[in-house]
Amino acid sequence: MHSPSALTLGSVNPALLGVQYAVRGELAIKAEVYRVRIKNHPNDHGLPFDKIVPSNIGNPQQPGLDQKPLTFGRQIASLLEYPELIETGKHLFPSDVLRRAKELYEEIGSIGAYSHSQGIPYIRRSVSQFIEKRDGYPSDPSHIFLTAGASAGVSLVLNILVASHQTGIMIPIPQYPLYSATLAQQSGVPVPYFLDESKGWSTDPQDVDQAAVNAKAEGINVRAIVIINPGNPTGALLDQRTMEAIVKVCEKHNLVLLADEVYQSNLHDSQNHPFTSFKKVVRDMKSPVALISFHSISKGVTGECGRRGGYFECTNVPEDVIALIYKMASVGLCPPVSGQIGVECLVRPPVDGDDSYPLWKKETDAIHAALAYRTKLMAQRLNDLPGVSCVESPGALYLFPRLHLPDKAIAEAKAAGKAPDTFYALALLDETGICAVSGDGFGQKEGEAHLRLTCLCAGVEQYIEKLEKFQRGFWRKYGGELASQ
């Protein structure tokens, strides 16, 4: 007779059972089932579409999307993967690429070896120079940690901040579900503050302040606030006055400011809507607020999600806490070296006069132009549809349109045990092969429904036509009258 398994759902960490991560949740799982069915049975898969359109996640180089890797970064990576090419392949690579690869190789050696746990010092110096040039203030390489993407840095920092089950972390609603998922895993308390859709998904510092006051009144020890700028899933960009007011709220409530700035180069009109970092604002204000700022190679025009490269910088963080962060980073030995090399290429791209610059400029300009065109076109066409309203996005990779679903659809969703927008997104997937994420996975006000769509999809006109055809059919099927709002 077999004894019961020592590993069951009843025996695992109960906090993990509450973790939800919508961008790779139910819809993505179902889409993968369909993708495999199409691959294995290309002529008789029985589906009303022939491919999955991965609109659920900002993964620029994913099959089905068309953002190509930047040549400069891939050439550097190639030379460091096979260093013999630095000498034997001189006729294949631009001189500045060869020079940079040689410098990196002299610092790193084999990329198959562990690096410093905080990240390769040479690359941390490059990051500090990038920050200094961007903000006009010094940056200390010893306060910079290279990470396996920004997500690993966020998890590390939240692990340090969440001191008890009553520790609260303020998060925007809607939010990127990394934050709610990580807090659930670590038994922290998410303290929501709501973004204002009617004002372009703006952040109201007074609402943030009141949310902190209310949480403290409930006995929650509010320790930090997460700001995603530009926003995910909204694409909203904070103006400097709002940022200054948020810093003052942090001063008032003694909050650590966690600035998720991974979309800082995903701006569609940077001349009229420039990015300003929280590092610059904190330094301009001479504020004592503890700030931890995150960046990544996964977004921007780099789009190297799979390489897992990122960093965070600590500002106004005491040295003994820096030492603790380093100790915890050391438990993971080191971030992926290939990702660290990606960070080097992100923060120190070719400059005018380098052999690589003309191609790099051409490639990056093309990516920016494509994202701006797709974002504007999608927002315009979505706003022309019945039952849809969409805030135009100045940045990031997404739109977050609101769905004004008919009462009949809401009732049918309830009968199926689904949130209304999840019900909608599942129907969209079943009919068109478009895999999007329902607003329910990001958080929203009670009674609302949204959908997050990436603006990365190739053949954007055909993509939008599928969305339009589906929405009009859904609208006719379920009655076409707006639900009470």
XYZ file of C-alpha atoms in Angstrom:
485
model
C 0.000 0.000 0.000
C 1.431 3.356 -1.044
C 1.809 6.065 1.568
C 0.316 9.507 0.797
C 2.490 11.861 -1.194
C 4.630 14.182 0.874
C 3.953 16.907 -1.702
C 0.352 17.995 -2.180
C -1.371 21.333 -2.649
C -2.359 21.086 0.982
C 1.273 20.927 2.070
C 2.754 23.800 0.065
C 3.170 27.415 1.089
C -0.465 28.604 1.233
C 0.489 32.101 0.085
C 1.361 30.686 -3.341
C -2.196 29.483 -3.934
C -3.357 33.096 -4.098
C -0.854 34.151 -6.762
C -2.455 35.277 -10.033
C -0.552 36.396 -13.138
C -3.035 37.233 -15.848
C -0.681 37.871 -18.787
C 0.290 34.193 -18.714
C -2.929 32.912 -17.168
C -6.094 31.262 -18.457
C -6.190 33.029 -21.817
C -2.529 32.413 -22.611
C -2.852 28.750 -21.620
C -5.855 28.264 -23.888
C -4.085 30.099 -26.729
C -1.130 27.730 -26.414
C -3.466 24.736 -26.691
C -4.823 26.218 -29.917
C -1.330 26.984 -31.223
C -0.213 23.392 -30.724
C -3.402 22.112 -32.370
C -2.770 24.294 -35.447
C 0.875 23.203 -35.597
C 0.083 19.497 -35.296
C -2.959 19.561 -37.589
C -2.388 22.399 -40.066
C -5.077 21.241 -42.490
C -7.789 19.981 -40.140
C -7.441 21.775 -36.794
C -11.139 22.690 -36.724
C -10.580 26.307 -35.665
C -11.964 29.408 -37.426
C -8.460 30.890 -37.714
C -5.044 29.667 -38.814
C -2.754 31.371 -36.304
C -2.627 32.766 -32.805
C -2.039 36.519 -32.528
C -0.102 37.042 -29.252
C -1.520 40.349 -28.054
C -1.377 39.377 -24.396
C 2.171 40.313 -23.468
C 4.816 42.871 -24.388
C 7.199 40.388 -25.971
C 8.458 42.217 -29.084
C 10.462 39.403 -30.688
C 7.827 36.705 -30.087
C 6.742 34.725 -33.193
C 3.748 36.463 -34.695
C 5.156 39.920 -33.940
C 7.730 41.658 -36.088
C 10.184 43.693 -34.009
C 13.632 42.592 -35.056
C 16.629 42.619 -32.688
C 18.994 45.533 -33.039
C 22.070 44.542 -35.019
C 24.528 46.296 -32.698
C 23.527 44.300 -29.623
C 23.447 41.000 -31.432
C 26.890 41.581 -32.934
C 28.348 42.305 -29.492
C 26.632 39.211 -28.114
C 27.942 37.058 -30.983
C 31.536 38.102 -30.413
C 31.347 37.409 -26.695
C 29.709 34.038 -27.271
C 32.603 33.118 -29.599
C 35.536 35.438 -28.753
C 37.777 34.001 -31.469
C 35.724 36.086 -33.900
C 37.148 39.271 -32.412
C 40.327 38.444 -34.334
C 39.220 36.101 -37.114
C 36.034 37.980 -38.004
C 37.402 41.487 -38.286
C 36.101 41.778 -41.841
C 32.561 40.929 -40.675
C 32.012 43.493 -37.929
C 32.202 47.297 -37.629
C 35.256 48.653 -35.849
C 33.321 50.047 -32.871
C 31.641 46.668 -32.311
C 35.017 44.927 -32.311
C 36.436 47.532 -29.947
C 33.523 47.244 -27.483
C 33.537 43.441 -27.583
C 37.281 43.395 -26.875
C 36.840 45.752 -23.910
C 34.041 43.614 -22.505
C 35.951 40.379 -23.034
C 38.943 41.762 -21.168
C 36.617 42.561 -18.243
C 34.388 39.484 -18.331
C 36.288 36.624 -19.915
C 34.002 33.710 -20.699
C 30.299 34.508 -20.405
C 29.942 30.968 -19.080
C 31.527 32.020 -15.781
C 29.800 33.599 -12.793
C 30.084 37.350 -12.576
C 30.077 39.619 -9.540
C 26.758 39.089 -7.741
C 25.859 42.755 -8.097
C 26.718 42.682 -11.774
C 29.875 43.200 -13.798
C 31.574 46.405 -12.510
C 32.388 47.617 -16.044
C 28.703 47.430 -16.995
C 27.541 49.049 -13.753
C 29.838 51.961 -14.579
C 28.196 52.204 -18.003
C 24.766 52.268 -16.329
C 25.866 55.026 -13.947
C 27.161 57.102 -16.886
C 23.841 56.607 -18.705
C 21.913 57.805 -15.644
C 24.214 60.797 -15.132
C 23.802 61.852 -18.761
C 20.024 61.405 -18.608
C 19.435 63.231 -15.305
C 22.369 65.566 -14.784
C 23.191 64.139 -11.343
C 25.911 61.739 -10.167
C 25.191 58.032 -10.021
C 27.182 55.626 -7.856
C 27.922 52.252 -9.543
C 28.026 50.634 -6.089
C 24.334 51.547 -5.704
C 23.380 49.839 -8.971
C 22.336 46.189 -9.154
C 22.140 44.311 -12.440
C 19.272 41.826 -12.469
C 17.600 39.093 -14.508
C 15.164 41.582 -15.996
C 13.419 44.276 -13.983
C 11.037 41.641 -12.581
C 13.810 39.938 -10.610
C 14.808 43.284 -9.139
C 11.224 44.063 -8.150
C 10.876 40.666 -6.445
C 14.153 41.141 -4.558
C 13.217 44.608 -3.329
C 9.674 43.636 -2.308
C 11.076 40.639 -0.457
C 13.184 43.044 1.596
C 10.376 45.563 2.157
C 7.602 43.169 3.212
C 8.431 42.743 6.888
C 5.109 41.243 8.062
C 1.623 40.283 6.934
C 0.574 43.858 7.752
C 3.133 45.465 5.428
C 1.347 47.449 2.735
C 2.700 48.365 -0.685
C 0.733 50.931 -2.670
C 0.089 49.861 -6.260
C -1.732 51.617 -9.106
C -5.008 50.218 -10.390
C -4.826 49.146 -13.126
C -1.344 47.691 -12.530
C 1.073 45.244 -14.048
C 0.202 42.009 -12.179
C 3.830 41.332 -11.240
C 3.205 43.515 -8.200
C 0.013 41.905 -6.916
C 1.419 38.440 -7.647
C 4.680 39.111 -5.797
C 2.853 40.619 -2.835
C 0.568 37.577 -2.664
C 3.607 35.313 -2.709
C 5.244 37.250 0.122
C 2.007 37.776 2.101
C 2.185 41.542 1.796
C -0.864 43.776 1.524
C -1.586 45.531 -1.785
C -2.891 49.048 -1.124
C -4.599 50.230 -4.307
C -4.786 53.768 -5.622
C -6.914 54.283 -8.719
C -5.813 55.976 -11.931
C -8.342 58.315 -13.574
C -9.384 57.003 -16.981
C -11.463 60.121 -17.696
C -8.269 62.189 -17.504
C -5.993 60.016 -19.635
C -5.268 57.506 -16.845
C -3.735 60.271 -14.751
C -2.468 59.865 -11.200
C -4.016 62.173 -8.596
C -1.556 62.727 -5.705
C -4.464 63.623 -3.399
C -6.042 60.229 -4.082
C -2.684 58.574 -3.380
C -2.413 60.461 -0.098
C -5.952 59.491 0.928
C -5.341 55.831 0.064
C -2.299 55.844 2.367
C -4.282 57.524 5.154
C -7.131 55.007 4.818
C -4.771 52.019 4.828
C -2.986 53.249 7.949
C -6.342 53.715 9.670
C -6.988 50.021 9.017
C -3.764 49.066 10.787
C -1.686 48.490 7.639
C 1.978 49.482 7.817
C 2.297 51.245 4.466
C 5.970 51.031 3.488
C 6.264 51.872 -0.199
C 4.510 53.026 -3.340
C 4.883 51.612 -6.855
C 4.757 54.091 -9.741
C 4.793 52.685 -13.277
C 5.882 55.461 -15.640
C 5.123 55.269 -18.534
C 2.210 53.150 -17.411
C 1.475 49.483 -17.927
C -1.235 48.692 -19.025
C -2.305 52.291 -19.658
C 0.682 53.903 -21.387
C 0.081 57.110 -19.413
C 3.041 59.438 -18.828
C 3.383 61.456 -15.628
C 4.089 65.181 -15.845
C 6.731 66.700 -13.608
C 4.258 68.540 -11.362
C 2.491 65.270 -10.557
C 5.812 63.562 -9.898
C 6.837 66.290 -7.464
C 3.520 65.956 -5.634
C 4.003 62.188 -5.365
C 7.459 62.717 -3.869
C 5.868 64.996 -1.269
C 3.319 62.279 -0.446
C 6.237 59.882 0.047
C 7.888 62.386 2.392
C 4.659 62.818 4.369
C 4.082 59.086 4.856
C 7.757 58.014 4.906
C 7.307 55.786 1.854
C 9.946 54.127 -0.283
C 9.331 55.104 -3.903
C 9.596 52.185 -6.355
C 9.827 53.683 -9.848
C 9.140 51.156 -12.605
C 10.551 53.022 -15.602
C 11.078 50.175 -18.064
C 9.091 51.949 -20.812
C 11.066 55.191 -20.603
C 12.141 55.017 -24.245
C 8.719 53.865 -25.506
C 7.405 57.368 -26.127
C 5.547 58.147 -29.336
C 6.027 61.931 -29.158
C 9.079 62.470 -26.990
C 9.561 66.084 -28.126
C 6.188 67.187 -26.758
C 5.901 64.508 -24.072
C 9.427 63.829 -22.764
C 10.283 61.284 -20.101
C 11.516 62.581 -16.742
C 12.942 60.113 -14.253
C 12.044 60.104 -10.578
C 15.783 60.239 -9.868
C 15.922 63.667 -11.475
C 12.809 64.868 -9.639
C 14.049 63.644 -6.253
C 17.436 65.287 -6.794
C 15.891 68.543 -8.122
C 13.748 68.711 -4.976
C 16.665 67.775 -2.710
C 14.262 65.235 -1.240
C 15.378 62.588 1.279
C 12.895 60.055 -0.125
C 14.354 56.576 -0.581
C 14.016 55.754 -4.268
C 14.625 52.527 -6.158
C 14.380 52.863 -9.951
C 14.030 49.924 -12.353
C 14.917 49.563 -16.029
C 15.087 46.649 -18.469
C 16.305 45.497 -21.874
C 12.935 43.808 -22.481
C 11.133 46.928 -23.693
C 12.110 50.107 -25.505
C 13.454 49.385 -28.972
C 15.725 46.651 -27.632
C 12.945 44.139 -26.967
C 15.320 41.459 -25.654
C 12.865 39.854 -23.201
C 14.389 36.389 -23.323
C 17.880 37.577 -22.427
C 16.653 38.629 -18.973
C 18.622 41.792 -18.400
C 17.804 44.772 -16.223
C 18.998 46.903 -13.359
C 17.858 48.974 -10.419
C 19.498 52.010 -8.844
C 19.189 52.933 -5.171
C 18.949 56.629 -4.269
C 18.913 57.859 -0.646
C 19.163 54.267 0.554
C 21.409 53.724 3.619
C 24.627 51.771 3.131
C 23.608 49.037 5.580
C 20.471 48.412 3.503
C 22.598 48.368 0.333
C 24.705 45.700 2.037
C 21.584 43.670 2.822
C 20.399 43.925 -0.786
C 23.825 42.734 -1.910
C 23.665 39.775 0.470
C 20.273 38.753 -0.881
C 21.453 39.220 -4.479
C 24.395 36.946 -3.697
C 22.021 34.114 -2.836
C 21.199 33.997 -6.552
C 24.960 34.003 -7.380
C 24.721 36.431 -10.302
C 22.339 37.729 -12.958
C 22.634 36.117 -16.423
C 25.798 37.398 -18.046
C 24.173 37.543 -21.495
C 21.513 39.784 -19.986
C 24.168 42.004 -18.444
C 25.748 42.403 -21.871
C 22.316 43.398 -23.157
C 22.175 46.100 -20.483
C 25.581 47.393 -21.626
C 24.258 47.732 -25.191
C 21.061 49.405 -23.953
C 22.765 52.110 -21.916
C 25.746 52.619 -24.219
C 24.573 52.383 -27.825
C 26.563 53.628 -30.822
C 26.995 57.385 -31.094
C 27.187 59.593 -34.150
C 30.555 58.987 -35.785
C 30.744 55.287 -34.882
C 30.656 52.821 -37.771
C 27.561 51.154 -36.277
C 25.606 54.341 -35.761
C 23.851 54.758 -39.152
C 22.338 51.260 -39.036
C 21.467 51.546 -35.339
C 19.724 54.888 -35.987
C 17.818 53.481 -38.955
C 16.650 50.447 -36.973
C 15.628 52.343 -33.848
C 13.825 55.077 -35.819
C 11.863 52.427 -37.717
C 10.752 50.705 -34.499
C 9.674 53.980 -32.881
C 7.747 54.968 -36.015
C 5.992 51.598 -36.267
C 4.905 51.644 -32.616
C 3.652 55.230 -32.845
C 1.695 54.489 -36.042
C 0.121 51.325 -34.678
C -0.795 52.876 -31.343
C -2.503 55.889 -32.921
C -4.300 53.843 -35.573
C -5.539 51.256 -33.082
C -6.850 53.895 -30.665
C -8.693 55.710 -33.451
C -10.302 52.563 -34.839
C -11.230 51.215 -31.389
C -12.942 54.497 -30.536
C -15.062 54.170 -33.675
C -16.511 50.853 -32.489
C -19.818 50.556 -30.624
C -19.337 49.753 -26.964
C -15.630 50.647 -26.851
C -13.801 53.728 -25.581
C -10.030 53.977 -25.643
C -7.643 56.516 -24.129
C -4.881 57.319 -26.608
C -1.488 56.341 -25.231
C 1.613 58.562 -25.409
C 3.905 55.689 -24.440
C 4.595 52.039 -23.598
C 3.438 49.178 -25.833
C -0.249 48.864 -24.996
C -3.769 50.188 -25.161
C -6.284 49.542 -22.406
C -9.702 50.123 -23.999
C -12.848 50.074 -21.894
C -15.605 47.672 -22.885
C -19.160 48.875 -22.286
C -20.708 45.428 -22.389
C -24.434 44.817 -22.954
C -26.422 43.551 -19.973
C -27.077 40.235 -21.725
C -23.332 39.604 -22.092
C -22.720 40.473 -18.445
C -25.458 38.070 -17.364
C -24.084 35.274 -19.545
C -20.583 35.857 -18.174
C -21.921 35.601 -14.633
C -23.710 32.350 -15.485
C -20.413 31.000 -16.846
C -18.576 32.011 -13.661
C -16.371 34.499 -15.502
C -15.615 38.181 -15.098
C -17.373 39.969 -17.981
C -14.172 41.073 -19.697
C -12.623 37.615 -19.286
C -15.762 36.181 -20.904
C -15.275 38.682 -23.742
C -11.555 37.928 -24.135
C -12.195 34.172 -24.264
C -14.802 34.687 -26.981
C -12.353 36.889 -28.889
C -9.711 34.162 -28.716
C -12.141 31.401 -29.758
C -13.348 33.329 -32.794
C -10.252 35.177 -34.038
C -7.137 33.633 -32.461
C -6.300 37.000 -30.862
C -4.985 36.412 -27.352
C -5.523 39.523 -25.240
C -5.770 39.981 -21.469
C -8.911 41.077 -19.668
C -8.826 44.131 -17.450
C -9.814 41.911 -14.542
C -6.208 40.671 -14.468
C -4.833 44.200 -13.967
C -7.401 45.572 -11.550
C -10.171 48.055 -12.284
C -13.092 49.791 -10.609
C -16.079 47.670 -9.617
C -18.419 47.095 -12.549
C -15.932 48.105 -15.243
C -14.491 45.961 -18.030
C -11.317 46.486 -20.046
C -8.957 44.716 -22.403
C -5.188 45.116 -22.699
C -3.878 44.902 -26.242
C -0.272 45.194 -27.365
C 0.611 47.534 -30.214
C 3.330 45.179 -31.435
C 1.356 43.022 -33.849
C 2.528 42.841 -37.452
C -0.048 43.572 -40.139
C -1.816 46.017 -37.849
C -4.619 46.770 -40.343
C -5.622 43.103 -40.583
C -5.291 42.750 -36.822
C -7.642 45.685 -36.232
C -10.082 44.398 -38.842
C -10.369 41.161 -36.888
C -11.026 43.116 -33.696
C -13.623 45.263 -35.446
C -15.455 42.316 -36.995
C -15.533 40.495 -33.667
C -16.764 43.517 -31.679
C -19.569 44.280 -34.131
C -20.664 40.642 -34.095
C -20.495 40.510 -30.291
C -22.481 43.747 -30.101
C -25.245 42.395 -32.352
C -25.348 39.053 -30.537
C -25.796 40.542 -27.083
C -28.225 43.353 -27.746
C -26.229 46.479 -28.431
C -27.425 48.596 -25.533
C -24.918 49.958 -23.065
C -24.972 48.436 -19.628
C -25.570 50.810 -16.738
C -22.363 52.708 -15.967
